[in-house]
CSV table of C-alpha atoms in Angstrom, one decimal:
chain,number,residue,atom,x,y,z
A,1433,MET,CA,84.0,93.6,97.8
A,1434,LYS,CA,84.1,90.6,100.5
A,1435,LYS,CA,83.0,88.5,97.5
A,1436,ILE,CA,85.6,89.7,95.2
A,1437,PHE,CA,88.1,89.3,98.0
A,1438,ILE,CA,87.2,85.8,98.4
A,1439,SER,CA,87.1,84.7,94.7
A,1440,LEU,CA,90.4,86.6,94.2
A,1441,VAL,CA,91.9,84.6,96.7
A,1442,PHE,CA,90.2,81.2,95.4
A,1443,TRP,CA,91.5,82.0,91.7
A,1444,VAL,CA,95.2,82.7,93.5
A,1445,GLY,CA,95.3,79.4,95.4
A,1446,VAL,CA,94.2,77.5,92.3
A,1447,HIS,CA,96.9,79.3,90.4
A,1448,VAL,CA,99.5,78.6,92.7
A,1449,LEU,CA,98.2,74.9,93.1
A,1450,GLY,CA,98.7,74.3,89.3
A,1451,GLN,CA,102.1,75.9,89.4
A,1452,GLU,CA,103.2,73.6,92.1
A,1453,ALA,CA,101.9,70.4,90.0
A,1454,GLY,CA,103.1,71.8,86.8
A,1455,LYS,CA,106.2,73.8,88.3
A,1456,ALA,CA,105.3,76.6,85.7
A,1457,GLY,CA,102.9,77.7,83.4
A,1458,GLU,CA,100.1,80.1,82.2
A,1459,LEU,CA,96.9,78.9,83.3
A,1460,LEU,CA,94.2,79.2,79.8
A,1461,ARG,CA,90.5,80.0,80.7
A,1462,ASN,CA,88.1,77.1,80.6
A,1463,GLU,CA,85.8,78.5,77.6
A,1464,ALA,CA,83.2,75.6,78.1
A,1465,SER,CA,80.1,76.6,79.3
A,1466,ALA,CA,78.2,74.8,82.2
A,1467,THR,CA,75.4,73.1,80.1
A,1468,GLU,CA,78.0,72.0,77.5
A,1469,MET,CA,79.8,70.1,80.1
A,1470,GLN,CA,76.4,68.2,81.2
A,1471,VAL,CA,75.9,66.8,77.7
A,1472,PRO,CA,77.4,63.5,77.0
A,1473,ASN,CA,79.4,63.4,73.5
A,1474,SER,CA,80.6,60.3,72.1
A,1475,LEU,CA,84.1,61.5,71.1
A,1476,GLY,CA,85.2,61.0,74.9
A,1477,LYS,CA,84.1,57.3,74.5
A,1478,GLY,CA,85.8,55.7,71.7
A,1479,ASN,CA,82.9,54.6,69.9
A,1480,LYS,CA,82.7,57.1,66.9
A,1481,THR,CA,81.0,55.1,64.1
A,1482,PHE,CA,81.9,56.0,60.3
A,1483,ASP,CA,79.3,55.9,57.3
A,1484,ARG,CA,81.5,54.0,55.2
A,1485,ASN,CA,79.1,54.6,52.2
A,1486,ALA,CA,79.4,58.5,52.8
A,1487,ASN,CA,82.7,58.0,52.3
A,1488,ALA,CA,83.0,56.4,49.2
A,1489,LYS,CA,80.6,58.8,47.9
A,1490,ASN,CA,82.6,61.5,48.7
A,1491,ASN,CA,86.1,59.8,47.0
A,1492,SER,CA,84.1,59.4,43.7
A,1493,ILE,CA,83.2,62.9,43.5
A,1494,ARG,CA,86.7,64.5,44.4
A,1495,ASN,CA,89.1,66.2,41.9
A,1496,PRO,CA,91.8,63.7,40.7
A,1497,ASN,CA,94.0,66.8,39.8
A,1498,TYR,CA,94.2,67.6,43.4
A,1499,GLN,CA,97.5,68.6,45.0
A,1500,TRP,CA,98.3,68.4,48.7
A,1501,ASN,CA,98.9,71.3,50.3
A,1502,ARG,CA,102.4,70.7,51.8
A,1503,SER,CA,101.9,74.0,53.7
A,1504,TYR,CA,98.8,73.2,55.6
A,1505,GLY,CA,100.5,73.7,58.5
A,1506,TYR,CA,103.2,72.4,60.9
A,1507,ALA,CA,102.6,73.1,64.4
A,1508,GLU,CA,102.9,70.8,67.4
A,1509,VAL,CA,101.3,70.3,70.4
A,1510,PHE,CA,102.5,68.2,73.7
A,1511,LEU,CA,100.0,67.9,76.4
A,1512,ARG,CA,100.3,65.6,79.4
A,1513,ILE,CA,97.7,64.4,82.0
A,1514,PRO,CA,99.4,63.0,84.6
A,1515,GLU,CA,96.3,61.6,86.3
A,1516,GLN,CA,95.1,58.2,86.0
A,1517,GLY,CA,92.0,57.7,83.6
A,1518,PHE,CA,91.1,57.5,80.0
A,1519,PHE,CA,90.8,61.1,78.0
A,1520,THR,CA,90.2,62.2,74.9
A,1521,VAL,CA,91.6,65.2,73.3
A,1522,GLU,CA,90.7,67.2,70.3
A,1523,ILE,CA,92.6,69.9,68.4
A,1524,GLY,CA,91.2,71.2,65.3
A,1525,ASP,CA,90.5,68.5,63.3
A,1526,GLN,CA,92.7,66.0,65.2
A,1527,MET,CA,91.7,63.5,67.9
A,1528,MET,CA,93.3,61.0,70.3
A,1529,ALA,CA,92.2,58.7,73.0
A,1530,ASN,CA,94.5,56.8,75.6
A,1531,GLY,CA,95.0,56.0,79.1
A,1532,SER,CA,98.8,56.8,79.0
A,1533,GLY,CA,98.7,60.6,79.7
A,1534,LYS,CA,100.7,61.4,76.6
A,1535,TYR,CA,99.3,63.5,73.8
A,1536,ARG,CA,101.5,64.5,70.7
A,1537,PHE,CA,99.8,66.3,68.0
A,1538,PHE,CA,101.8,66.9,64.6
A,1539,ASP,CA,101.2,68.8,61.7
A,1540,LEU,CA,98.7,71.2,63.1
A,1541,GLN,CA,97.4,74.3,61.2
A,1542,SER,CA,98.9,77.9,62.6
A,1543,GLY,CA,96.8,80.4,64.0
A,1544,ARG,CA,93.8,80.2,66.5
A,1545,ILE,CA,92.9,76.3,67.1
A,1546,PRO,CA,90.2,75.1,69.5
A,1547,ILE,CA,91.3,72.4,72.1
A,1548,SER,CA,88.7,70.0,73.7
A,1549,ILE,CA,89.1,67.5,76.5
A,1550,TYR,CA,87.0,64.7,77.2
A,1551,ASP,CA,86.5,62.1,80.5
A,1552,ASN,CA,84.4,59.5,79.6
A,1553,GLY,CA,82.5,61.1,77.4
A,1554,PHE,CA,81.9,64.3,78.8
A,1555,LEU,CA,83.5,68.0,77.8
A,1556,ILE,CA,85.4,68.9,80.6
A,1557,TYR,CA,87.7,71.5,79.3
A,1558,ARG,CA,87.6,73.9,76.0
A,1559,THR,CA,89.8,76.9,75.1
A,1560,THR,CA,91.9,78.1,72.2
A,1561,LEU,CA,95.4,78.0,71.3
A,1562,MET,CA,97.3,80.2,69.2
A,1563,LEU,CA,99.7,78.0,67.4
A,1564,ARG,CA,102.5,78.9,65.1
A,1565,ASN,CA,104.1,77.2,62.2
A,1566,ASN,CA,107.3,75.1,62.9
A,1567,SER,CA,106.6,75.9,66.9
A,1568,ARG,CA,105.8,73.4,69.5
A,1569,MET,CA,103.6,74.0,72.3
A,1570,VAL,CA,103.9,72.3,75.6
A,1571,LEU,CA,100.7,71.9,78.0
A,1572,ASP,CA,99.7,70.4,81.4
A,1573,PHE,CA,96.2,69.5,82.2
A,1574,PHE,CA,95.2,68.8,85.7
A,1575,THR,CA,91.2,67.9,85.9
A,1576,ASP,CA,90.8,70.0,89.1
A,1577,GLN,CA,93.0,72.8,88.4
A,1578,GLY,CA,92.8,73.4,84.5
A,1579,LEU,CA,95.2,73.6,81.7
A,1580,PHE,CA,98.8,75.4,81.9
A,1581,LEU,CA,100.8,76.7,79.1
A,1582,LEU,CA,104.2,75.7,79.8
A,1583,ASP,CA,106.1,76.6,76.8
A,1584,SER,CA,106.3,77.5,73.2
A,1585,TYR,CA,109.1,77.4,71.0
A,1586,PRO,CA,110.7,76.6,67.5
A,1587,VAL,CA,111.3,72.7,66.4
A,1588,GLN,CA,113.3,73.6,63.2
A,1589,GLY,CA,111.5,70.6,61.7
A,1590,GLN,CA,112.2,68.2,64.3
A,1591,TYR,CA,109.4,65.7,65.4
A,1592,GLY,CA,109.3,64.1,68.9
A,1593,PHE,CA,111.7,63.2,71.1
A,1594,ASN,CA,113.5,59.7,71.7
A,1595,ASP,CA,112.4,59.4,75.4
A,1596,TRP,CA,109.2,61.0,76.5
A,1597,ASN,CA,110.1,60.9,80.4
A,1598,ASP,CA,113.6,62.9,79.3
A,1599,ILE,CA,110.9,65.4,78.8
A,1600,TRP,CA,108.5,65.6,81.8
A,1601,ASN,CA,111.4,64.0,84.4
A,1602,ASN,CA,113.3,67.7,84.1
A,1603,PRO,CA,112.3,70.5,85.8
A,1604,TYR,CA,110.1,73.2,83.8
A,1605,GLY,CA,112.0,76.0,83.2
A,1606,ASN,CA,115.2,74.5,83.9
A,1607,HIS,CA,115.9,72.4,80.8
A,1608,PRO,CA,118.4,72.9,78.7
A,1609,GLY,CA,117.6,74.4,75.5
A,1610,ASN,CA,114.2,76.0,77.5
A,1611,TRP,CA,112.7,72.1,76.3
A,1612,ASN,CA,113.9,72.6,72.9
A,1613,ASP,CA,115.4,68.9,73.4
A,1614,SER,CA,115.6,68.8,69.9
A,1615,GLY,CA,117.5,71.6,68.7
A,1616,SER,CA,119.5,71.4,66.2
A,1617,VAL,CA,123.2,70.0,66.7
A,1618,MET,CA,126.0,72.3,65.5
A,1619,ASP,CA,127.7,71.8,62.6
A,1620,ASN,CA,131.5,71.9,62.3
A,1621,ALA,CA,131.7,75.1,60.5
A,1622,THR,CA,129.1,76.5,63.0
A,1623,PHE,CA,130.8,75.2,66.0
A,1624,ARG,CA,134.3,76.6,64.5
A,1625,GLN,CA,133.2,80.0,64.6
A,1626,PHE,CA,131.2,79.8,67.8
A,1627,PHE,CA,134.2,78.3,69.3
A,1628,ASP,CA,136.9,81.2,68.0
A,1629,ALA,CA,134.5,83.7,69.3
A,1630,LEU,CA,134.3,82.2,72.6
A,1631,GLN,CA,138.1,82.2,72.7
A,1632,ARG,CA,138.4,86.0,71.3
A,1633,ASN,CA,135.4,87.7,73.4
A,1634,GLU,CA,135.8,85.8,76.8
A,1635,LYS,CA,139.1,85.6,78.7
A,1636,PHE,CA,137.8,84.4,82.3
A,1637,ASP,CA,135.6,81.1,83.0
A,1638,ASP,CA,132.8,82.9,84.4
A,1639,GLY,CA,132.4,84.6,81.0
A,1640,LYS,CA,132.9,81.8,78.9
A,1641,ILE,CA,130.3,79.7,80.9
A,1642,ALA,CA,128.0,82.3,80.5
A,1643,MET,CA,128.5,82.3,76.6
A,1644,ILE,CA,128.0,78.4,76.4
A,1645,SER,CA,125.2,78.4,78.2
A,1646,GLN,CA,123.3,81.2,76.6
A,1647,GLN,CA,123.8,79.1,73.0
A,1648,MET,CA,122.6,75.8,75.0
A,1649,ARG,CA,119.2,77.3,74.7
A,1650,ASN,CA,119.0,76.8,71.2
A,1651,SER,CA,121.9,74.3,70.0
A,1652,MET,CA,122.8,70.8,70.8
A,1653,PHE,CA,126.3,69.5,70.8
A,1654,THR,CA,128.4,66.4,70.0
A,1655,ALA,CA,130.3,65.0,72.7
A,1656,ALA,CA,133.7,65.9,70.7
A,1657,GLN,CA,132.5,69.6,70.5
A,1658,ILE,CA,131.6,69.5,74.6
A,1659,ARG,CA,135.1,68.0,75.1
A,1660,ASP,CA,136.6,71.1,73.1
A,1661,LEU,CA,134.6,73.4,75.5
A,1662,VAL,CA,135.2,72.0,78.7
A,1663,LYS,CA,139.0,72.1,77.9
A,1664,SER,CA,138.9,75.8,76.9
A,1665,ILE,CA,137.9,76.3,80.8
A,1666,SER,CA,141.0,76.9,82.8
A,1667,PHE,CA,139.9,75.4,86.4
A,1668,ASP,CA,138.9,71.7,86.5
A,1669,LYS,CA,136.3,72.8,89.1
A,1670,ASN,CA,134.6,74.9,86.4
A,1671,LYS,CA,135.3,72.2,83.9
A,1672,LEU,CA,133.4,69.7,85.7
A,1673,ALA,CA,130.4,71.9,86.4
A,1674,LEU,CA,130.0,72.6,82.5
A,1675,ALA,CA,130.5,69.0,81.8
A,1676,LYS,CA,127.7,68.3,83.9
A,1677,SER,CA,125.2,70.8,82.8
A,1678,MET,CA,125.9,70.2,79.1
A,1679,TYR,CA,125.4,66.4,79.5
A,1680,PRO,CA,121.7,66.7,78.8
A,1681,ASN,CA,122.6,68.7,75.5
A,1682,CYS,CA,124.7,65.9,74.2
A,1683,ALA,CA,123.0,64.5,70.8
A,1684,ASP,CA,125.6,61.4,71.2
A,1685,LYS,CA,125.6,60.7,74.9
A,1686,ASN,CA,126.8,57.2,74.1
A,1687,ARG,CA,130.3,59.0,73.4
A,1688,TYR,CA,130.3,61.1,76.4
A,1689,PHE,CA,133.3,59.3,77.8
A,1690,VAL,CA,135.2,61.3,75.3
A,1691,VAL,CA,134.9,64.5,77.7
A,1692,ASN,CA,137.4,63.1,80.0
A,1693,ASP,CA,139.7,64.2,77.9
A,1694,ALA,CA,139.6,67.6,78.8
A,1695,PHE,CA,140.4,67.0,82.6
A,1696,ASP,CA,143.9,67.1,84.5
A,1697,PHE,CA,142.7,65.5,87.4
A,1698,GLU,CA,141.4,61.8,87.6
A,1699,SER,CA,139.1,62.7,90.4
A,1700,SER,CA,137.2,64.8,88.4
A,1701,LYS,CA,136.8,62.4,85.5
A,1702,ARG,CA,135.4,59.9,88.0
A,1703,GLU,CA,132.9,62.8,89.5
A,1704,LEU,CA,131.8,63.1,85.7
A,1705,MET,CA,131.1,59.5,85.4
A,1706,ASP,CA,129.7,58.8,88.5
A,1707,TYR,CA,127.2,62.0,87.6
A,1708,ILE,CA,126.1,60.3,84.4
A,1709,SER,CA,125.5,56.9,86.1
A,1710,ARG,CA,123.0,58.3,88.5
A,1711,SER,CA,121.7,60.4,85.5
A,1712,GLU,CA,120.9,57.8,83.3
């Protein structure tokens, strides 16, 4: 019983440390055996060789009528390893090695798929992911704590991010859109429907802000749309709070100055501009 208690305390301690390092997430169990982790593997050293003659032979017998399978897979995995080192990550039939700590995999097949992480030629972690098409899985890995699943969400065919740092510098779980920084921008017709529903169903600032915040989990907005939403709020302090919270969800941040038109007081405009300047 004492051993069980000590083991439980140790596991909780590791899990808490991982959450402190990664802020949030589910610890995925390491399925690699101790024997596997002691045997060097060329995958992690970047010196994998290819038999060109074998490739040529395979090409000569391929079916010329082969049709590319367009529905092979559209799942994505984003992994961060925020430690100094040169790691190799293998997911299914894709492999990536670099020292930046940023690993982005696209066009992965959905379903159960293995992920292996190598350090200097040695396997240090292996587990199985459950991927869904048109979804992106976001992970964090720490060599002394493990692999953490932070989130999984639909990407609606969007590829990548304009600025990687925009992802990791936002607190996990607090990012507008629940990591869906690449959510689709509302077209004008959809926005008009949403705006009309907002005006019809919510009469007070608190209700309007709550409804807008809920929609921010799935949508991006243009600066002009944000201006109209902010303008629908009655009190300037509430307008200012909403304008600040919607800035990360703006698809054309270079035009955010138009949101100033929604304010009644110059002091609010200046405070918003100062806020944006500090956020850049």
